[in-house]
Short mmCIF file of C-alpha atoms in Angstrom, two decimals:
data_model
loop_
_atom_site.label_atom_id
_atom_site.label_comp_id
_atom_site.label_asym_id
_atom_site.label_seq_id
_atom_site.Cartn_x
_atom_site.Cartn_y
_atom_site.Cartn_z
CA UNK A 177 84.69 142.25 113.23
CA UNK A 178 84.96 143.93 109.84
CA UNK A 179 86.44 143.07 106.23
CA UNK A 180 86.75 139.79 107.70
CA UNK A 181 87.31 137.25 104.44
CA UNK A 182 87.91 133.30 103.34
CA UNK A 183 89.97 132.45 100.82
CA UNK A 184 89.14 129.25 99.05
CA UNK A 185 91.60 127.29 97.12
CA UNK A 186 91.29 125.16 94.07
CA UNK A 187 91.79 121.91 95.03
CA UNK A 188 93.12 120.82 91.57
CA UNK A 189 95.49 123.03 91.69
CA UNK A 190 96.49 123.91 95.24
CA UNK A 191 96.54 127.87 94.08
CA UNK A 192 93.77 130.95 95.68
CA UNK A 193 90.60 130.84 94.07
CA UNK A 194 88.53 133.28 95.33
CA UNK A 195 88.26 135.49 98.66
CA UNK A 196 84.76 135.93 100.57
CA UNK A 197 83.94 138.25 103.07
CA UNK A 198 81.95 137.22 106.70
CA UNK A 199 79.24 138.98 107.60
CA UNK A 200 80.00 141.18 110.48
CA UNK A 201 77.45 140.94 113.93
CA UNK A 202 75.67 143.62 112.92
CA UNK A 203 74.60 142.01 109.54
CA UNK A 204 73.78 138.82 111.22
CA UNK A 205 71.55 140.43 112.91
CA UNK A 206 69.87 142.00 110.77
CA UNK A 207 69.44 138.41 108.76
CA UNK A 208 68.30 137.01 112.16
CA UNK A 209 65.78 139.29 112.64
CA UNK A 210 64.40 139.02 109.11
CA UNK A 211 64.11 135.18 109.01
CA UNK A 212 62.32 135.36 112.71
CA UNK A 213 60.08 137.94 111.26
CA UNK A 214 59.41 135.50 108.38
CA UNK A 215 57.74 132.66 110.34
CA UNK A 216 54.48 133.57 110.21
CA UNK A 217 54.92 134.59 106.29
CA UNK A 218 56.06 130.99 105.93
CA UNK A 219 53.11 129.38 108.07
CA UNK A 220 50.66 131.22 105.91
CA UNK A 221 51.63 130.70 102.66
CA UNK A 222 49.60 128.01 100.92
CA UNK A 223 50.89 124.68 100.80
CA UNK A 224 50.28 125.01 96.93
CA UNK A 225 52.76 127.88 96.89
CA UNK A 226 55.44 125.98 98.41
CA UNK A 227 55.22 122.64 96.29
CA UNK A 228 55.25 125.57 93.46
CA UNK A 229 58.72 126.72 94.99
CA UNK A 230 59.75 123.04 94.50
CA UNK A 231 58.69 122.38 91.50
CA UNK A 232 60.20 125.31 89.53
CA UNK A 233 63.59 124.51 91.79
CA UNK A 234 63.67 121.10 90.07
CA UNK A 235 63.34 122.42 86.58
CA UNK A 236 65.88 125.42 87.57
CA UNK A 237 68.24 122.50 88.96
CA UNK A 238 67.97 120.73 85.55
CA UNK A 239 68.36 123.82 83.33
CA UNK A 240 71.34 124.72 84.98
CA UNK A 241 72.50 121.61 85.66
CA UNK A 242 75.89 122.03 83.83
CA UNK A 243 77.11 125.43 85.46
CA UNK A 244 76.14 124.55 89.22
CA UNK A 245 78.07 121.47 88.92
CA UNK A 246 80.89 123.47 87.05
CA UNK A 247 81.38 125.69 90.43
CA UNK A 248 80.98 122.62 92.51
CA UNK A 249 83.38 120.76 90.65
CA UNK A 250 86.09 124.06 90.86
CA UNK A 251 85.42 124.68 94.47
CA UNK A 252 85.62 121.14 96.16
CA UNK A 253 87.27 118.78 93.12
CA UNK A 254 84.16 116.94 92.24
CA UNK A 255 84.49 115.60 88.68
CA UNK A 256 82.35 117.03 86.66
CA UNK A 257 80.10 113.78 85.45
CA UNK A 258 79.53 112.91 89.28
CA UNK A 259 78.79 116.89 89.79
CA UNK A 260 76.15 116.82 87.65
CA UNK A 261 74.75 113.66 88.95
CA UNK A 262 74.21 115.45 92.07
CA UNK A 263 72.19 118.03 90.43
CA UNK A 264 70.14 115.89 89.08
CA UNK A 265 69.67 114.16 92.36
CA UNK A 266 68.84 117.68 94.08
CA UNK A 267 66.65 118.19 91.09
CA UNK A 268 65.04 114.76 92.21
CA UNK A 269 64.41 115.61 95.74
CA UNK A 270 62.58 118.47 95.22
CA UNK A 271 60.13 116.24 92.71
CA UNK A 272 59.58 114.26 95.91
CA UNK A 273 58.65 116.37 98.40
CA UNK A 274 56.34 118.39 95.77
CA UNK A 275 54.81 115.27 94.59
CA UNK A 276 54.27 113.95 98.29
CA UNK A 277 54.48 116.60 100.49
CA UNK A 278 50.54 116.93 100.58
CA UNK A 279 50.14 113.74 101.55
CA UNK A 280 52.61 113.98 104.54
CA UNK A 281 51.15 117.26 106.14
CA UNK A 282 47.65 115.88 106.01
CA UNK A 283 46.06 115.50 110.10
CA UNK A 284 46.80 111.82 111.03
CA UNK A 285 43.53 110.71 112.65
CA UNK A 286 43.52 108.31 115.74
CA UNK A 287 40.84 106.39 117.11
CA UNK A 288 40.34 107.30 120.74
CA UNK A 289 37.35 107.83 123.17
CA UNK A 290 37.42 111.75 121.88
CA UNK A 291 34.90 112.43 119.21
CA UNK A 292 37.96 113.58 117.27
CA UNK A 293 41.52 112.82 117.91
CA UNK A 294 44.89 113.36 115.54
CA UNK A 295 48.05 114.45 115.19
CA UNK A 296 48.94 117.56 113.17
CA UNK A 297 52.02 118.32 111.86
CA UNK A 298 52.86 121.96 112.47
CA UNK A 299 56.43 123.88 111.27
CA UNK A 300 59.02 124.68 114.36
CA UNK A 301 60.50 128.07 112.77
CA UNK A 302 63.52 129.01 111.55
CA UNK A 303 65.82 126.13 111.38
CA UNK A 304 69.46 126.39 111.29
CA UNK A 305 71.43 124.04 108.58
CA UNK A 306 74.95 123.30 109.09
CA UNK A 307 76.48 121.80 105.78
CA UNK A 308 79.35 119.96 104.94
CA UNK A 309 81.74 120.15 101.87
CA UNK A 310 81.66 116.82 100.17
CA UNK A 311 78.02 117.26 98.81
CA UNK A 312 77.33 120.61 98.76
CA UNK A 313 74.24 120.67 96.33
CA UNK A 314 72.67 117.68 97.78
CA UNK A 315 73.13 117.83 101.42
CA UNK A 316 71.31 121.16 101.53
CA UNK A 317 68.79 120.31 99.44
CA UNK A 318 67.53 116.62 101.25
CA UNK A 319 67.19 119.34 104.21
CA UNK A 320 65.48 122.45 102.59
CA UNK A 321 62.91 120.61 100.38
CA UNK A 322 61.07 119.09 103.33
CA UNK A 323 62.12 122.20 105.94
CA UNK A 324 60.54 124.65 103.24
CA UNK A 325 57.89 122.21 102.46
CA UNK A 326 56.64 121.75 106.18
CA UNK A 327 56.66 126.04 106.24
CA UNK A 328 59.86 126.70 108.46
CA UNK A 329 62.27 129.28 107.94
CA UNK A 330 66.26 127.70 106.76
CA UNK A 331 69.49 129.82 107.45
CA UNK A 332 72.34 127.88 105.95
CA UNK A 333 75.87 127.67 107.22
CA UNK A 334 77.68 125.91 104.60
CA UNK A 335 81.39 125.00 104.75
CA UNK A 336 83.95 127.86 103.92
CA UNK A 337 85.34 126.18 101.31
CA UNK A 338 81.49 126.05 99.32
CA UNK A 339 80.69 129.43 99.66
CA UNK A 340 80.18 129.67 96.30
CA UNK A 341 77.59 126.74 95.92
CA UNK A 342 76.12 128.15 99.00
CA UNK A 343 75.35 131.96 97.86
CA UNK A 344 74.21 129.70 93.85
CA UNK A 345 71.82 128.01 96.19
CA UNK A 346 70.16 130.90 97.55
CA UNK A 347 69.93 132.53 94.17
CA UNK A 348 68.11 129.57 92.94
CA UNK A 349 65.92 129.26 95.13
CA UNK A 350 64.88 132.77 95.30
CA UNK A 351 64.47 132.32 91.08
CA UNK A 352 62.24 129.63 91.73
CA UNK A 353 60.14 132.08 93.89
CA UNK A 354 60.71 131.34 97.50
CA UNK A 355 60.84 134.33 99.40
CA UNK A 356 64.74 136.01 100.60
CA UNK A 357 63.41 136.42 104.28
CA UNK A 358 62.90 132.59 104.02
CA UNK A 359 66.09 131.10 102.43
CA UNK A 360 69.68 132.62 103.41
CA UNK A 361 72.88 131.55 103.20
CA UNK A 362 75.09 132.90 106.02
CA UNK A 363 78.80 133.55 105.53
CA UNK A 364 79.92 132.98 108.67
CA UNK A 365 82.17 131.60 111.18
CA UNK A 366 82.49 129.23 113.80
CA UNK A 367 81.72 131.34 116.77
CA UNK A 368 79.35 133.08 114.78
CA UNK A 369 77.31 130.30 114.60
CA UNK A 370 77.44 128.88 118.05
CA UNK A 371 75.86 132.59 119.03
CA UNK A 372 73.43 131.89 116.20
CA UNK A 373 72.32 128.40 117.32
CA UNK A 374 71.89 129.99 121.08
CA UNK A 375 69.83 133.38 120.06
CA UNK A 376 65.90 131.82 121.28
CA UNK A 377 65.21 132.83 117.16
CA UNK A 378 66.42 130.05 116.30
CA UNK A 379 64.27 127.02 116.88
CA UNK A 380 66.46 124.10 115.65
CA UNK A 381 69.44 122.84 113.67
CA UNK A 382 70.80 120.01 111.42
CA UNK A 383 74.33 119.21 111.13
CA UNK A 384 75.87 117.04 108.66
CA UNK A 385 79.71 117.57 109.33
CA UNK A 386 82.46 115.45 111.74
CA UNK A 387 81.76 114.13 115.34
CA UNK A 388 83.77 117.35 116.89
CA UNK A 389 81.21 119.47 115.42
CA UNK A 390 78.17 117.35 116.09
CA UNK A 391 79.29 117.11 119.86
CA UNK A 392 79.89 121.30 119.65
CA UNK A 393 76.34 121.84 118.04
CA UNK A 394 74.85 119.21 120.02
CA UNK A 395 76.09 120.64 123.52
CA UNK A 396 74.90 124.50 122.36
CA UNK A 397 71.31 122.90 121.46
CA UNK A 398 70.81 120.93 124.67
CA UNK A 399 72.30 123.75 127.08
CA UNK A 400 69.12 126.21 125.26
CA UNK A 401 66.54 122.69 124.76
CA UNK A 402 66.96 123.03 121.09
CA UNK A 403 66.01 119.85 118.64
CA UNK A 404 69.23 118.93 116.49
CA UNK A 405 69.47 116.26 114.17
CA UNK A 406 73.08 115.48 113.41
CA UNK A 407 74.60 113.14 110.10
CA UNK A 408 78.14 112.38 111.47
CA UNK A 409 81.01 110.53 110.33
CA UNK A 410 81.02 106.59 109.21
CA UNK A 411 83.18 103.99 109.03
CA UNK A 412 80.92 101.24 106.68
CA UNK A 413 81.51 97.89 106.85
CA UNK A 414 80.96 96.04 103.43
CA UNK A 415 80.58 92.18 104.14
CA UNK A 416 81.43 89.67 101.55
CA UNK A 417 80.29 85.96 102.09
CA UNK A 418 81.25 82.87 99.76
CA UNK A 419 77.82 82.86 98.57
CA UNK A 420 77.97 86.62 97.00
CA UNK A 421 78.04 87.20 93.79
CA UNK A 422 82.21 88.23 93.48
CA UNK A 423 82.52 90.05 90.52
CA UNK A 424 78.79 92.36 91.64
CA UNK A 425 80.42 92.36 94.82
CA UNK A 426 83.98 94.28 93.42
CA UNK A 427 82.42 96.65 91.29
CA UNK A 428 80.10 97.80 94.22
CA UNK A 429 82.87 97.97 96.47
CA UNK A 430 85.31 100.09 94.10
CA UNK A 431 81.64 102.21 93.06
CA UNK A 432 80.97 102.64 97.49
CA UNK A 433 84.82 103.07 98.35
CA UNK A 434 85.76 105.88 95.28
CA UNK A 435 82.82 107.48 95.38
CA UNK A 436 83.49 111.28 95.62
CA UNK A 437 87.49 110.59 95.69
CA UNK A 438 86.43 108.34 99.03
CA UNK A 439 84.89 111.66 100.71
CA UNK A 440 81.78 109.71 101.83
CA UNK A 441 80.40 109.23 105.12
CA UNK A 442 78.33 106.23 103.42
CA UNK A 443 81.81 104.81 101.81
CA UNK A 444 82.25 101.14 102.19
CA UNK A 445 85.32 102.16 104.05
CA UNK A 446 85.65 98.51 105.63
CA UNK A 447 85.89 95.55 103.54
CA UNK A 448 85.02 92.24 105.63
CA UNK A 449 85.34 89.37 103.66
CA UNK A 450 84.95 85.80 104.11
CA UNK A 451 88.09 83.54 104.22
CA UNK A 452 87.62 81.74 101.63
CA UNK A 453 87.02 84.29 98.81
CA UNK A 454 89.56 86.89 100.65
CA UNK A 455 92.74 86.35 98.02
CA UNK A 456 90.57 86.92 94.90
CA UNK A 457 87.91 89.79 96.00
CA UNK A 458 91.56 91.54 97.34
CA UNK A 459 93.09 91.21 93.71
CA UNK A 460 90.10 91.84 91.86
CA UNK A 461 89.91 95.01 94.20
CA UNK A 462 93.32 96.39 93.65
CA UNK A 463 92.58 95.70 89.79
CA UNK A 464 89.12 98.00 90.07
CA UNK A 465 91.04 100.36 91.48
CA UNK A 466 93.63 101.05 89.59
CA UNK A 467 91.24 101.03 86.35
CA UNK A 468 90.51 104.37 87.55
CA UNK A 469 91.85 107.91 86.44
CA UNK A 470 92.82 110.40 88.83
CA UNK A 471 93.31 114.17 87.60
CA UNK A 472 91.70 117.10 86.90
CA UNK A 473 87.84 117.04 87.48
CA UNK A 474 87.25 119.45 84.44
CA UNK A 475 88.50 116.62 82.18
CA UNK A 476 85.71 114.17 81.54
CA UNK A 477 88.18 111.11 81.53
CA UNK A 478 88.79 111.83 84.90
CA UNK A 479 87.20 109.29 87.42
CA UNK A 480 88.77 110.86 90.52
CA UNK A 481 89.23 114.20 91.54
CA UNK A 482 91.29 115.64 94.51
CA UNK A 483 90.20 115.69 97.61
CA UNK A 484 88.71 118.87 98.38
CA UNK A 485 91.48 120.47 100.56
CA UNK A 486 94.85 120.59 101.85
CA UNK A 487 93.87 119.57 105.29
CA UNK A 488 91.91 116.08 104.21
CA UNK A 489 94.77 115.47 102.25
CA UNK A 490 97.08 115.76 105.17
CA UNK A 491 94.80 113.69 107.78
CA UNK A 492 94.68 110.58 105.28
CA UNK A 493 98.18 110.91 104.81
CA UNK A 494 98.97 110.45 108.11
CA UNK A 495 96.32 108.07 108.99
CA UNK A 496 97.11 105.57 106.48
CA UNK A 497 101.16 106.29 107.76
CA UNK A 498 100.13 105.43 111.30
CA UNK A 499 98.21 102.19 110.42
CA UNK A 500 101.12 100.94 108.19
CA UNK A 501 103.66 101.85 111.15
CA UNK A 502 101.42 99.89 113.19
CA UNK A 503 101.96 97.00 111.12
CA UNK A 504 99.32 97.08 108.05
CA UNK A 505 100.61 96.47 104.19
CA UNK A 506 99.84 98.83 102.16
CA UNK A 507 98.93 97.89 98.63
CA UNK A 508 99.54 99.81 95.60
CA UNK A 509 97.33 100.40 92.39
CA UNK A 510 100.28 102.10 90.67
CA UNK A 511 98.43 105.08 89.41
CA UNK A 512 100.21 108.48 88.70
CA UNK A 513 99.06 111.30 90.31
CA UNK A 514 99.47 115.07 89.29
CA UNK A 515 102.02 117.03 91.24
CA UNK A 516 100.05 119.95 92.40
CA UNK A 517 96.78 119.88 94.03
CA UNK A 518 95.26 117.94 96.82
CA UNK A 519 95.85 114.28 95.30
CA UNK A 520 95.66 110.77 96.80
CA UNK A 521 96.17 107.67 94.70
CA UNK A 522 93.40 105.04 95.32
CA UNK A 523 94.94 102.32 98.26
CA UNK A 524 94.11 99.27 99.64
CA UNK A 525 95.36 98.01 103.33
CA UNK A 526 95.64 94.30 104.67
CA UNK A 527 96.48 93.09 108.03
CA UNK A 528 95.27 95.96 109.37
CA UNK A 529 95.64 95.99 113.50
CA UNK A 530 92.48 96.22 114.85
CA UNK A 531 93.71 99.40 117.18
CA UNK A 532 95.03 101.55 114.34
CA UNK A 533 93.34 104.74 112.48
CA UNK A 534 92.33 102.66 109.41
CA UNK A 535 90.34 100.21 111.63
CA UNK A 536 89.03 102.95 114.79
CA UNK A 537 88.77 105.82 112.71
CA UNK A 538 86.95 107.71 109.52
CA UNK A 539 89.44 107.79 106.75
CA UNK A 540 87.85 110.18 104.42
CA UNK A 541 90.13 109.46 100.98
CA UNK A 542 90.18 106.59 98.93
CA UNK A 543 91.57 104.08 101.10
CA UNK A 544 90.32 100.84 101.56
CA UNK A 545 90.93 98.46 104.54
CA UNK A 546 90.57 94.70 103.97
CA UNK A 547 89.65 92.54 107.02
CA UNK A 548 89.68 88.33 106.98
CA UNK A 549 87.06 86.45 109.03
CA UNK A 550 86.13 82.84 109.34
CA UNK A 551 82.87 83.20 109.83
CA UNK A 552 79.75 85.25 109.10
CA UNK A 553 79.12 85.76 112.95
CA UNK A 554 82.60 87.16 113.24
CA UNK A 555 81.81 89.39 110.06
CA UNK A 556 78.76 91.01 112.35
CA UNK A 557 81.34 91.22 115.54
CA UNK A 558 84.23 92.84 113.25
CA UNK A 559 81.31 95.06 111.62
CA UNK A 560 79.54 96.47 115.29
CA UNK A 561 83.39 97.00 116.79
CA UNK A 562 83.62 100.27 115.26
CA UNK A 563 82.18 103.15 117.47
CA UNK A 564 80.33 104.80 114.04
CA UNK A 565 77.19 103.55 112.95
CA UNK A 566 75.99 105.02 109.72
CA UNK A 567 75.42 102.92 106.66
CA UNK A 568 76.69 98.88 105.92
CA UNK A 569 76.68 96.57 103.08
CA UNK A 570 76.35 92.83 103.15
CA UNK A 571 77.19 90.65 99.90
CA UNK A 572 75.42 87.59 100.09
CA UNK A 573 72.58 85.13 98.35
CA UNK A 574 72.14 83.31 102.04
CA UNK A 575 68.40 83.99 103.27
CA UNK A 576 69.25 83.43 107.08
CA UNK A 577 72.47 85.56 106.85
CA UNK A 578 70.82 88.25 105.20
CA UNK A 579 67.87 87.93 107.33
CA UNK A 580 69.94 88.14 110.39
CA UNK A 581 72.31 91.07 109.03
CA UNK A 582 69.00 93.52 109.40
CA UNK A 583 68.89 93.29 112.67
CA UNK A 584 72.62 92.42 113.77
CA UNK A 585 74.63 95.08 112.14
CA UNK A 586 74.10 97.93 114.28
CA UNK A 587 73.81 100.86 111.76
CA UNK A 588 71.55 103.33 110.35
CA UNK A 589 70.56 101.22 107.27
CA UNK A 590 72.00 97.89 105.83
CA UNK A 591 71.87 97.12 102.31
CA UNK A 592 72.07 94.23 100.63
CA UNK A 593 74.54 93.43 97.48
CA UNK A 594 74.40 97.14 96.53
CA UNK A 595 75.95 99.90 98.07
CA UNK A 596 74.64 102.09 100.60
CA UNK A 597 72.47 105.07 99.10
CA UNK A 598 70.42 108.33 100.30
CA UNK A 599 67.57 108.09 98.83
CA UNK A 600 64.18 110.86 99.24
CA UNK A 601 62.01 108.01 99.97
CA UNK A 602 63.70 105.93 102.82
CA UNK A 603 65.02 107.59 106.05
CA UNK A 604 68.61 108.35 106.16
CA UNK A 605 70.38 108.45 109.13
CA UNK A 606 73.03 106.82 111.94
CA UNK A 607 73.21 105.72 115.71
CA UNK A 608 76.12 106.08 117.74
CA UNK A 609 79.21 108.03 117.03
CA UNK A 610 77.14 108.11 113.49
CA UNK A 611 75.02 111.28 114.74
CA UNK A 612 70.83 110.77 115.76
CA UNK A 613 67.53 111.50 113.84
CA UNK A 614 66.82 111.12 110.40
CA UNK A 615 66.36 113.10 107.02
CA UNK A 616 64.28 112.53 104.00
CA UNK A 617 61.02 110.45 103.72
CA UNK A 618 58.12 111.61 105.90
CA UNK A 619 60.12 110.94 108.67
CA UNK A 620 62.34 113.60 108.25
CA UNK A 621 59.87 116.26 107.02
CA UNK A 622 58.78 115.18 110.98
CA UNK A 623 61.87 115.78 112.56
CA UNK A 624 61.69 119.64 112.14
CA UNK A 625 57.86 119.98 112.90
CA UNK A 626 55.62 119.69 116.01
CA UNK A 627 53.59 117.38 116.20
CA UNK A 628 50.83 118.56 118.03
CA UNK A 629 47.92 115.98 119.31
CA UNK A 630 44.47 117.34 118.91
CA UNK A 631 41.82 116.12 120.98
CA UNK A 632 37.93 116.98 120.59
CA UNK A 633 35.92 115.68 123.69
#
């Protein structure tokens, strides 16, 4: 178990970019033990304290705004305009929580026959967070700002291939004065982590990540009773009716589809579109699409980086092989794309079997597939077929249809004629193969406390 080490690649370049070593069991331990110890530290420091930790996190996000997203942008491809986007959107959920956090943790009073009756929301512990790659700044921080907020204890697991943003996280944090025992970032591996999420230390975990490793993390938290609140895969539908507007309706779909070079869970991955404006919203789609610039991320004309390793690359590869094999056409936007590193050019399928990987699966690239339908109650059928349930998008100016989409599409969220967005003040969150629970809001601040009932005869 020693001088075990990562090596990352750039992503724009396919070639080693840097080499990290795992901490052995020993040093986990040790980590472990100091986060456990922490609990009560966190519990007792005052609530002013902790919005303070926010606060000066948000201004440290801003200050620094250009070199995080600089490392994100070399370690996972982001370009660097969208990179420092999602600063400023880290920066923006800290604001939140400080601003409202007060206001969340208050007791909740309810009338009962008890002279005094409420509900007090009380932090669980430490709190394991399992992070994925394609956000790496703002996935952790909808999580900690709340988690840190609420007085629990976060040890982060972030994905090998963002160690780097992981260990800039922790050193920003600790800047903006919130304690090491209470924020670490663990670089560790699979197995490792499994041990971690069954040690009785740890009180909890959220996952944001693919379905294997929600079903992994979920089946190590229920054998040990654990709370887990998991952010899974998606595959979006985007409905377009005849009454939408078209041209709002293309630029939203090329804005939810290319979004992060397509490595979304809340893509619009599915276009359903209404017979009768099918031809034009698929020309005016291919045309969006291949307005855009793929290259390096460093160069600010850039409007699409490469995907973030050589694995993704691979998998959409051969998904979008299979589902042409099985009888899809494939539809070119006749962009160039660099020879080396991890590039896709932006695609759009038709006729896409309803049985192949473009239709059953997540296709995490910039792929879109294009579905007809006759009617709007076989857009809602087409949409709830898929076995994910995260975000979805409806297009349209009718009342009754977008009335009825709210509580038809079975997902997570449905917006209308705008993409689907994370947002601090709205739960976020899927059903299904989509994952459970929810993050942001007060509603998430909940999900990692206990909510103990207090009852005065």
């Amino acid at each position: 178990m020693t001088n075990r080490t990562i090596e990352t690649l750039n992503p724009a370049t396919g070639l080693p970019r840097a080499e990290f070593p795992l901490l052995d069991d020993a040093e986990l331990e040790q980590r472990l033990a100091l986060a456990h110890a922490a609990t009560a530290q966190a519990r007792q420091t005052a609530l002013t304290d902790r919005l303070g930790w926010l606060e000066e996190a948000a201004r440290l996000l801003r200050e620094r705004r250009t070199a995080l997203a600089a490392i994100m942008t070399d370690e996972m491809g982001k370009p660097l305009a969208a990179a420092e986007g999602e600063i400023e959107k880290c920066a923006w959920v800290c604001d939140f929580y400080a601003e409202n956090a007060e206001h969340f943790l208050q007791d909740q009073a309810v009338p009962t026959t008890a002279s005094r009756s409420f509900v007090r929301p009380l932090p669980l512990g430490v709190i394991l967070a399992v992070m994925p790659w394609n956000f790496p700044f703002w996935q952790v921080f909808r999580f900690a700002a709340p988690a840190l907020a609420a007085g629990n204890v976060v040890l982060l697991k972030h994905a090998p291939n963002t160690f780097e943003c992981s260990l800039a996280i922790e050193q920003m944090l600790m800047d903006s004065g919130v304690p090491e025992a209470l924020f670490q970032s663990l670089l560790i591996d699979v197995d490792q982590t499994q041990r971690l999420l069954a040690d009785n230390r740890v009180a909890a975990a959220t996952l944001t990540g693919s379905e294997r490793a929600g079903a992994a993390v979920a089946a190590t938290a229920g054998a040990h009773l654990k709370k887990v609140v998991l952010e899974l895969g998606g595959s979006d539908a985007f409905i377009v009716m005849p009454s939408a507007d078209l041209d709002a309706a293309i630029e939203a779909a090329c804005r939810g589809r290319l979004q992060n070079s397509g490595q979304s869970c809340i893509a619009a991955k599915r276009m359903i579109v209404h017979e009768t404006v099918y031809e034009e919203f698929v020309s005016k789609l291919i045309e969006g699409f291949s307005n855009h610039v793929v290259g390096d991320p460093t160069d600010p004309a850039t409007t699409l980086g490469p995907l973030a390793t050589q694995a993704i690359l691979g998998s959409v590869n051969q998904q979008v092989s299979e589902t042409v094999t099985a009888g899809a056409r494939l539809r070119s936007t006749g962009i160039s794309i660099p020879e080396k590193g991890f590039y896709f050019a932006p695609a759009v399928l038709e006729d896409v079997p309803l049985d192949a990987p473009a239709a059953v699966d997540e296709v995490f690239g910039p792929v879109a597939s294009v579905f007809r339908v006759a009617t709007f109650d076989d857009a809602i059928r087409l949409a709830n077929r898929s076995r994910y349930g995260l975000g979805s998008v409806l297009f349209s100016q009718d009342a009754q249809e977008i009335e009825h989409a709210f509580s038809a599409i079975d997902a997570g969220a449905t917006f209308i004629n705008t993409i689907t967005a994370s947002d601090p003040r709205i739960p976020f969150g899927g059903i299904k193969s989509s994952g459970y629970g929810r993050e942001l809001a007060d509603i998430g601040m909940y999900e990692f406390m206990n909510l103990k009932t207090c009852w005065v005869a």
